[in-house]
XYZ file of C-alpha atoms in Angstrom:
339
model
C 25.066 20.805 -19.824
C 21.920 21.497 -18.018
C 18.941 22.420 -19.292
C 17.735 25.867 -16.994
C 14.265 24.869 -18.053
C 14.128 21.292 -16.942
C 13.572 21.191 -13.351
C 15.015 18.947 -11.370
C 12.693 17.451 -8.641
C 13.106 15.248 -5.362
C 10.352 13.498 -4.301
C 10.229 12.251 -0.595
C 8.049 9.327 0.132
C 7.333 5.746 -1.017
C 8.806 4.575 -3.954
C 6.044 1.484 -4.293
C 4.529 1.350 -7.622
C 0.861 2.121 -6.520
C 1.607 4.939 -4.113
C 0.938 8.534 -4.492
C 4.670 9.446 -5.199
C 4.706 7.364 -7.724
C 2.107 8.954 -9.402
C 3.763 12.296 -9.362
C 7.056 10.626 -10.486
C 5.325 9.602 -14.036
C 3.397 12.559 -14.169
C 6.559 15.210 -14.028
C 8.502 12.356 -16.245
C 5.375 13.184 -18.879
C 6.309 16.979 -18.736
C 9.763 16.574 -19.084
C 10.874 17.094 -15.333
C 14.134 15.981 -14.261
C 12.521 13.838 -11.540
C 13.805 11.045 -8.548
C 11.960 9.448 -5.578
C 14.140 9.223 -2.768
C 12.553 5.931 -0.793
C 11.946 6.323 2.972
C 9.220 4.365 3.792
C 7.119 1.321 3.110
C 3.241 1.704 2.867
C 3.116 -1.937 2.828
C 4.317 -3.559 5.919
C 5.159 -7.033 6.901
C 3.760 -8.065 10.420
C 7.184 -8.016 11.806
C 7.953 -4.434 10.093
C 4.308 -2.923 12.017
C 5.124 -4.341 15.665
C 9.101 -2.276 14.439
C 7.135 0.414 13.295
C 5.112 0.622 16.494
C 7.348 0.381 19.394
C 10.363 2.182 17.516
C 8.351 4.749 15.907
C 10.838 7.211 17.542
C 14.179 5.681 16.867
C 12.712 4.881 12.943
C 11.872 8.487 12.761
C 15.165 10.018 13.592
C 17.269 7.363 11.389
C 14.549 8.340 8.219
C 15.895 12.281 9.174
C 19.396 10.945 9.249
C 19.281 9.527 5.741
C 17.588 12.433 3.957
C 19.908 14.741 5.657
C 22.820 12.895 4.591
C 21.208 12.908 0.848
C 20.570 16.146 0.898
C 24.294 17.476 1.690
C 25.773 15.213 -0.962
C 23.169 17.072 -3.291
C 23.396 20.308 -2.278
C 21.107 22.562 -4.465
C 21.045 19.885 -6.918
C 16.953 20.304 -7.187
C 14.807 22.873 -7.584
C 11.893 21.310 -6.029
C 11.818 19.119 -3.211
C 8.491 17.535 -2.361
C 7.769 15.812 0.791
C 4.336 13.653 1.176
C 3.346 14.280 4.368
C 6.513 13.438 6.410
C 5.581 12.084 10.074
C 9.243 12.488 10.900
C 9.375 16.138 10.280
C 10.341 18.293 12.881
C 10.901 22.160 13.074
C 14.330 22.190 13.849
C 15.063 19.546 10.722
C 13.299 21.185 7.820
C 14.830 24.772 8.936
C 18.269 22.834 8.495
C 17.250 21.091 5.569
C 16.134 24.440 3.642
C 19.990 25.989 5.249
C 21.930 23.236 3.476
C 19.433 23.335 -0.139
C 19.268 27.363 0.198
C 18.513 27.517 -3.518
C 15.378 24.569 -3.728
C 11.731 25.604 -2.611
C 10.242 22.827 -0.269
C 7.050 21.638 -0.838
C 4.686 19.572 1.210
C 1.946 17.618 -0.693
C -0.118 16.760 2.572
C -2.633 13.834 1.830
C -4.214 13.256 5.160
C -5.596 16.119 8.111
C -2.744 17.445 9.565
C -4.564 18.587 12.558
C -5.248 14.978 13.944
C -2.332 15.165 15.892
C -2.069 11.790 17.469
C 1.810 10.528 17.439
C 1.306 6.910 17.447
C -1.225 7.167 13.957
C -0.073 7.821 10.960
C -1.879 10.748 10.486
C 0.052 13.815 12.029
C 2.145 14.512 15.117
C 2.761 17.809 16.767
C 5.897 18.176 15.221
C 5.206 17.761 11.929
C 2.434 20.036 12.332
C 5.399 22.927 13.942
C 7.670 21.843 10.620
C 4.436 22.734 8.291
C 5.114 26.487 9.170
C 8.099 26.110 7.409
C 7.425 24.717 4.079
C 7.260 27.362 0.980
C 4.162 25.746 -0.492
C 1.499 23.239 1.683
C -0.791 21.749 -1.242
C -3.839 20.233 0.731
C -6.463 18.169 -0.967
C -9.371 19.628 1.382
C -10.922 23.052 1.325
C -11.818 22.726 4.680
C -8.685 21.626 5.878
C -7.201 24.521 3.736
C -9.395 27.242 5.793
C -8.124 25.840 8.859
C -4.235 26.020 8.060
C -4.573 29.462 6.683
C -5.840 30.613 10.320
C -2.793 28.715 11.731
C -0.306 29.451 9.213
C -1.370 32.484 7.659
C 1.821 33.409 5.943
C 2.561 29.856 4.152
C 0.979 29.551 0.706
C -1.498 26.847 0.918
C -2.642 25.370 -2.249
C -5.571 23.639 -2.541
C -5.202 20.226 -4.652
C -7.562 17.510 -5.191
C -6.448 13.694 -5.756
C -7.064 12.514 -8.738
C -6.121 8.914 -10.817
C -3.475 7.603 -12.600
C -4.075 7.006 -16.228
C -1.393 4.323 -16.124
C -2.758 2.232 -13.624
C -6.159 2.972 -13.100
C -7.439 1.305 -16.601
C -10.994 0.050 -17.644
C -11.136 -3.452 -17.174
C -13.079 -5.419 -20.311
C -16.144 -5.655 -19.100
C -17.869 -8.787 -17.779
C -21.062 -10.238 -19.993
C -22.201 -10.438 -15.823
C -21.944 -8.647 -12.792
C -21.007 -11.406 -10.064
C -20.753 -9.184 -7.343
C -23.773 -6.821 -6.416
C -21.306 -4.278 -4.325
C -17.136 -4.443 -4.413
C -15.125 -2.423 -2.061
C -11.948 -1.422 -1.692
C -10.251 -0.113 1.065
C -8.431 -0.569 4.654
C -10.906 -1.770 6.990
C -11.999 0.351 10.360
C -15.152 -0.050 12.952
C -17.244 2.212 10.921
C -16.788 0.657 7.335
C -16.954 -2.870 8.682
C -20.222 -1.673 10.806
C -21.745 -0.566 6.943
C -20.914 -3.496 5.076
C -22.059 -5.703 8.584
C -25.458 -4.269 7.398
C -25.174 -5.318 3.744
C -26.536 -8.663 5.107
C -28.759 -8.993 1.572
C -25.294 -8.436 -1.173
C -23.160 -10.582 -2.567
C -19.996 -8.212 -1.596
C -16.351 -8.639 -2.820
C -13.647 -6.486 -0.781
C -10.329 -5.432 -1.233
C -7.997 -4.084 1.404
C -5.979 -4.703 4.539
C -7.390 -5.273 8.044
C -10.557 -7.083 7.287
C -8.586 -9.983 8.979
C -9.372 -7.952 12.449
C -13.317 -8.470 12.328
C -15.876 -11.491 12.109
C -15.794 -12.660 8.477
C -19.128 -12.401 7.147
C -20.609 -15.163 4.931
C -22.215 -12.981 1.830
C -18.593 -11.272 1.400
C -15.984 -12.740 -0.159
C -11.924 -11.495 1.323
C -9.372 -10.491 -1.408
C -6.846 -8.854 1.430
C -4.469 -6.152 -0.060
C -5.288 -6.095 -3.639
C -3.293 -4.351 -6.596
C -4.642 -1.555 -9.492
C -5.226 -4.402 -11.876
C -7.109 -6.421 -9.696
C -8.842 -3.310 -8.431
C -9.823 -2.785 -11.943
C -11.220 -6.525 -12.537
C -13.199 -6.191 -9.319
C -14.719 -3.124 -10.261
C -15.592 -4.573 -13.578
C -17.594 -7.896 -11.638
C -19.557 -5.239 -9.636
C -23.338 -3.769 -10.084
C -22.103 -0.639 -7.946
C -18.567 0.290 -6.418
C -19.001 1.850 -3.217
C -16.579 4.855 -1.371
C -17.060 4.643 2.102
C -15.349 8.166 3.229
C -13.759 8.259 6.961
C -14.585 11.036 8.532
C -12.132 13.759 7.964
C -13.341 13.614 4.252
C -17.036 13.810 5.298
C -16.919 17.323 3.572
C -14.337 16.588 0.895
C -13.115 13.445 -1.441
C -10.374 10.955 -1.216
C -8.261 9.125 -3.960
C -10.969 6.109 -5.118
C -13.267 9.305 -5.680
C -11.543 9.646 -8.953
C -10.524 6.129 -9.267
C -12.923 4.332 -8.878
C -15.049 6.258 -12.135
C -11.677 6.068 -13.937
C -11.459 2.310 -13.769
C -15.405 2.485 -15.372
C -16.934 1.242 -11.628
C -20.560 2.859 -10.874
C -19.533 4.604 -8.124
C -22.035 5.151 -4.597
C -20.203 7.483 -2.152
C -20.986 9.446 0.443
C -22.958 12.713 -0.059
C -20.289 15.741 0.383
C -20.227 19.331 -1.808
C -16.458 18.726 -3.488
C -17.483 15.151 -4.241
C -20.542 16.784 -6.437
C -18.385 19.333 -7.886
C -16.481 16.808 -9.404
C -18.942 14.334 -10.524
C -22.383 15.201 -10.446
C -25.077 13.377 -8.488
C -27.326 11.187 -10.304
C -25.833 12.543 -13.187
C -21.820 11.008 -12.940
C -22.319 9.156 -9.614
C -24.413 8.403 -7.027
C -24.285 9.795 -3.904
C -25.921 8.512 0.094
C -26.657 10.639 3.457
C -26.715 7.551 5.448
C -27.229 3.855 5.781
C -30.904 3.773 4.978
C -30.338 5.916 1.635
C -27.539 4.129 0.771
C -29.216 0.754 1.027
C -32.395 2.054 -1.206
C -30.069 3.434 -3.431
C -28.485 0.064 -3.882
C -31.835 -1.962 -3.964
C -32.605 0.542 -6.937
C -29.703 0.049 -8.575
C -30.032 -3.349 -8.751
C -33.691 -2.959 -9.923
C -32.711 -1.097 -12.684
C -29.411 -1.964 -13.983
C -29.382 -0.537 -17.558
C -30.720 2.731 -15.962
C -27.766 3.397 -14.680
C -25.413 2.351 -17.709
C -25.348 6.184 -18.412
C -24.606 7.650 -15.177
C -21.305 4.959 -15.022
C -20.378 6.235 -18.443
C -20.489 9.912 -17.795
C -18.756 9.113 -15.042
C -15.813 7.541 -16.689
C -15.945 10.070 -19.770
C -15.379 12.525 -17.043
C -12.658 11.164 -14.832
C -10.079 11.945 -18.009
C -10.238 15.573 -16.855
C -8.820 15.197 -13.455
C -5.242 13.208 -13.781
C -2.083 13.581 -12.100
C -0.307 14.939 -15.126
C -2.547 17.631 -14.901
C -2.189 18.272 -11.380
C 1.781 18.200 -12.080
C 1.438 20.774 -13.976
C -0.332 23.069 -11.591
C 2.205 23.070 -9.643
C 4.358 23.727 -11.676
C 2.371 27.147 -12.898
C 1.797 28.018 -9.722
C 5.587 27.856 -8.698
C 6.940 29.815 -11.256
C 4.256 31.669 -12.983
């Protein structure tokens, strides 16, 4: 017989061990939740899976709507929560039909990107996931900024904000290496503006982690690791004097997920100077934080200067990333749900 005061939960996303979803799966598992990822999309892609993705975004959309649809009726009100991440193959008349056949579950949307960059061929947002937002019972939004904005466009949704924050089951503390052999690491997808910093970083012995870097001249002082897992991540961090987190620019003014990684897995972390970034970890004090290139390049010429100076501001930086988790963040949602 079921327990009333387990709830069951359906989460809608990626099922890969590293992604966001997953997270949330082991953090709800932790608290007891009833909880399933239903699979219906890959963040990883093969080469032949992106040129797919690309030219049959629309037909790949409709038959990922077709499959949760069909899930759905065969578990009719069989969750309390359903969770979608994001969902670029939302539309209006879908998740109105959706929330018909599961009357009895509340639909969330934990959106991890800006919903108003409404560009249909990104993966970002499209206009009709932006119409199926409306429609949601919770939005949970990781920006404060971005939260403003939705609550003037969708004044009657409850919009929650919710930061990112790290995995404690992944993002470990590597042992620590007797020597740095890396003055900077990075680790992220590559764009024109992050490959136009680190083009700068002529005088570093880099290492980088990430897709895409394949798409720009190589440059000699960094070394390539392509797409890179949390263990790895964790080693790399370890071989570095200073981990930097290059923001993009829609979280100029906010954070994204290696803001609370990257102190988690003990890195010494330079990112870029924003107010929700500093509430979290402290400049100077739990991280370090730049304006633009020319700070950011003293900063790491002083760094490397002083190395045991900044032993302390790594350390209260780690100490301090056990306080924002996904278990934790789990169960805020939960409060807020049913409180």
């Amino acid at each position: 017989m079921r327990n009333k005061n387990k709830k069951k939960i359906l989460l809608v996303g990626s099922n890969e061990f590293f992604s966001l979803e997953k997270m949330y799966l082991r953090a709800f598992k932790k608290i007891n939740c009833d909880v399933k990822i239903f699979h219906i999309y890959h963040i990883n892609k093969s080469l032949f899976s992106k040129f797919i993705w690309k030219i049959l975004r629309f037909w790949i959309f409709y038959l990922q709507r077709h499959r949760l649809q069909k899930y759905i009726k065969k578990n009719i009100n069989n969750y309390d929560l359903i969770i979608i991440f994001k969902g670029l193959y939302l539309t209006k008349k879908f998740i109105i039909n959706l929330k018909k056949i599961s009357c009895n579950s509340k639909f969330i949307n934990i959106y991890p990107d800006d919903p108003f960059d409404k560009n249909y061929f990104g993966d970002i947002s499209n206009k009709s996931l932006f119409k199926a937002l409306k429609y949601f019972d919770y939005i949970f939004i990781y920006s404060q900024k971005i939260k403003k904005k939705l609550k003037l466009t969708l004044s009657k949704n409850k919009i929650i904000y919710l930061p990112f924050a790290h995995d404690p089951a992944i993002h470990i503390k590597h042992k620590l290496f007797q020597k740095h052999l890396y003055d900077i690491s990075f680790i992220g997808t590559a764009d024109k503006e992050r490959y136009n910093i680190i083009r700068q970083l002529k005088d570093y012995k880099i290492v980088i982690g990430g897709n895409g870097w394949d798409r720009y001249k190589q440059l000699k002082n960094v070394v390539y690791l392509g797409a890179i897992n949390t263990q790895l991540s964790a080693a790399i961090i370890s071989k570095s004097t200073v981990s930097l987190n290059l923001l993009r620019k829609q979280n100029y003014s906010s954070h994204n997920m290696r803001t609370f990684e990257i102190p988690a897995m003990g890195g010494l972390m330079l990112t870029k100077r924003s107010k929700e970034q500093n509430d979290f970890f402290r400049e100077n004090i739990d991280c370090l934080m730049y304006e633009n290139f020319k700070d950011l390049n003293n900063k790491i010429k002083l760094v490397l200067k002083n190395k045991n100076k900044f032993e302390k501001i790594k350390n209260n930086g780690y100490e301090l990333s056990k306080k924002y988790t996904y278990l934790l963040n789990a169960r805020k949602i939960l409060k807020l749900i049913y409180s």
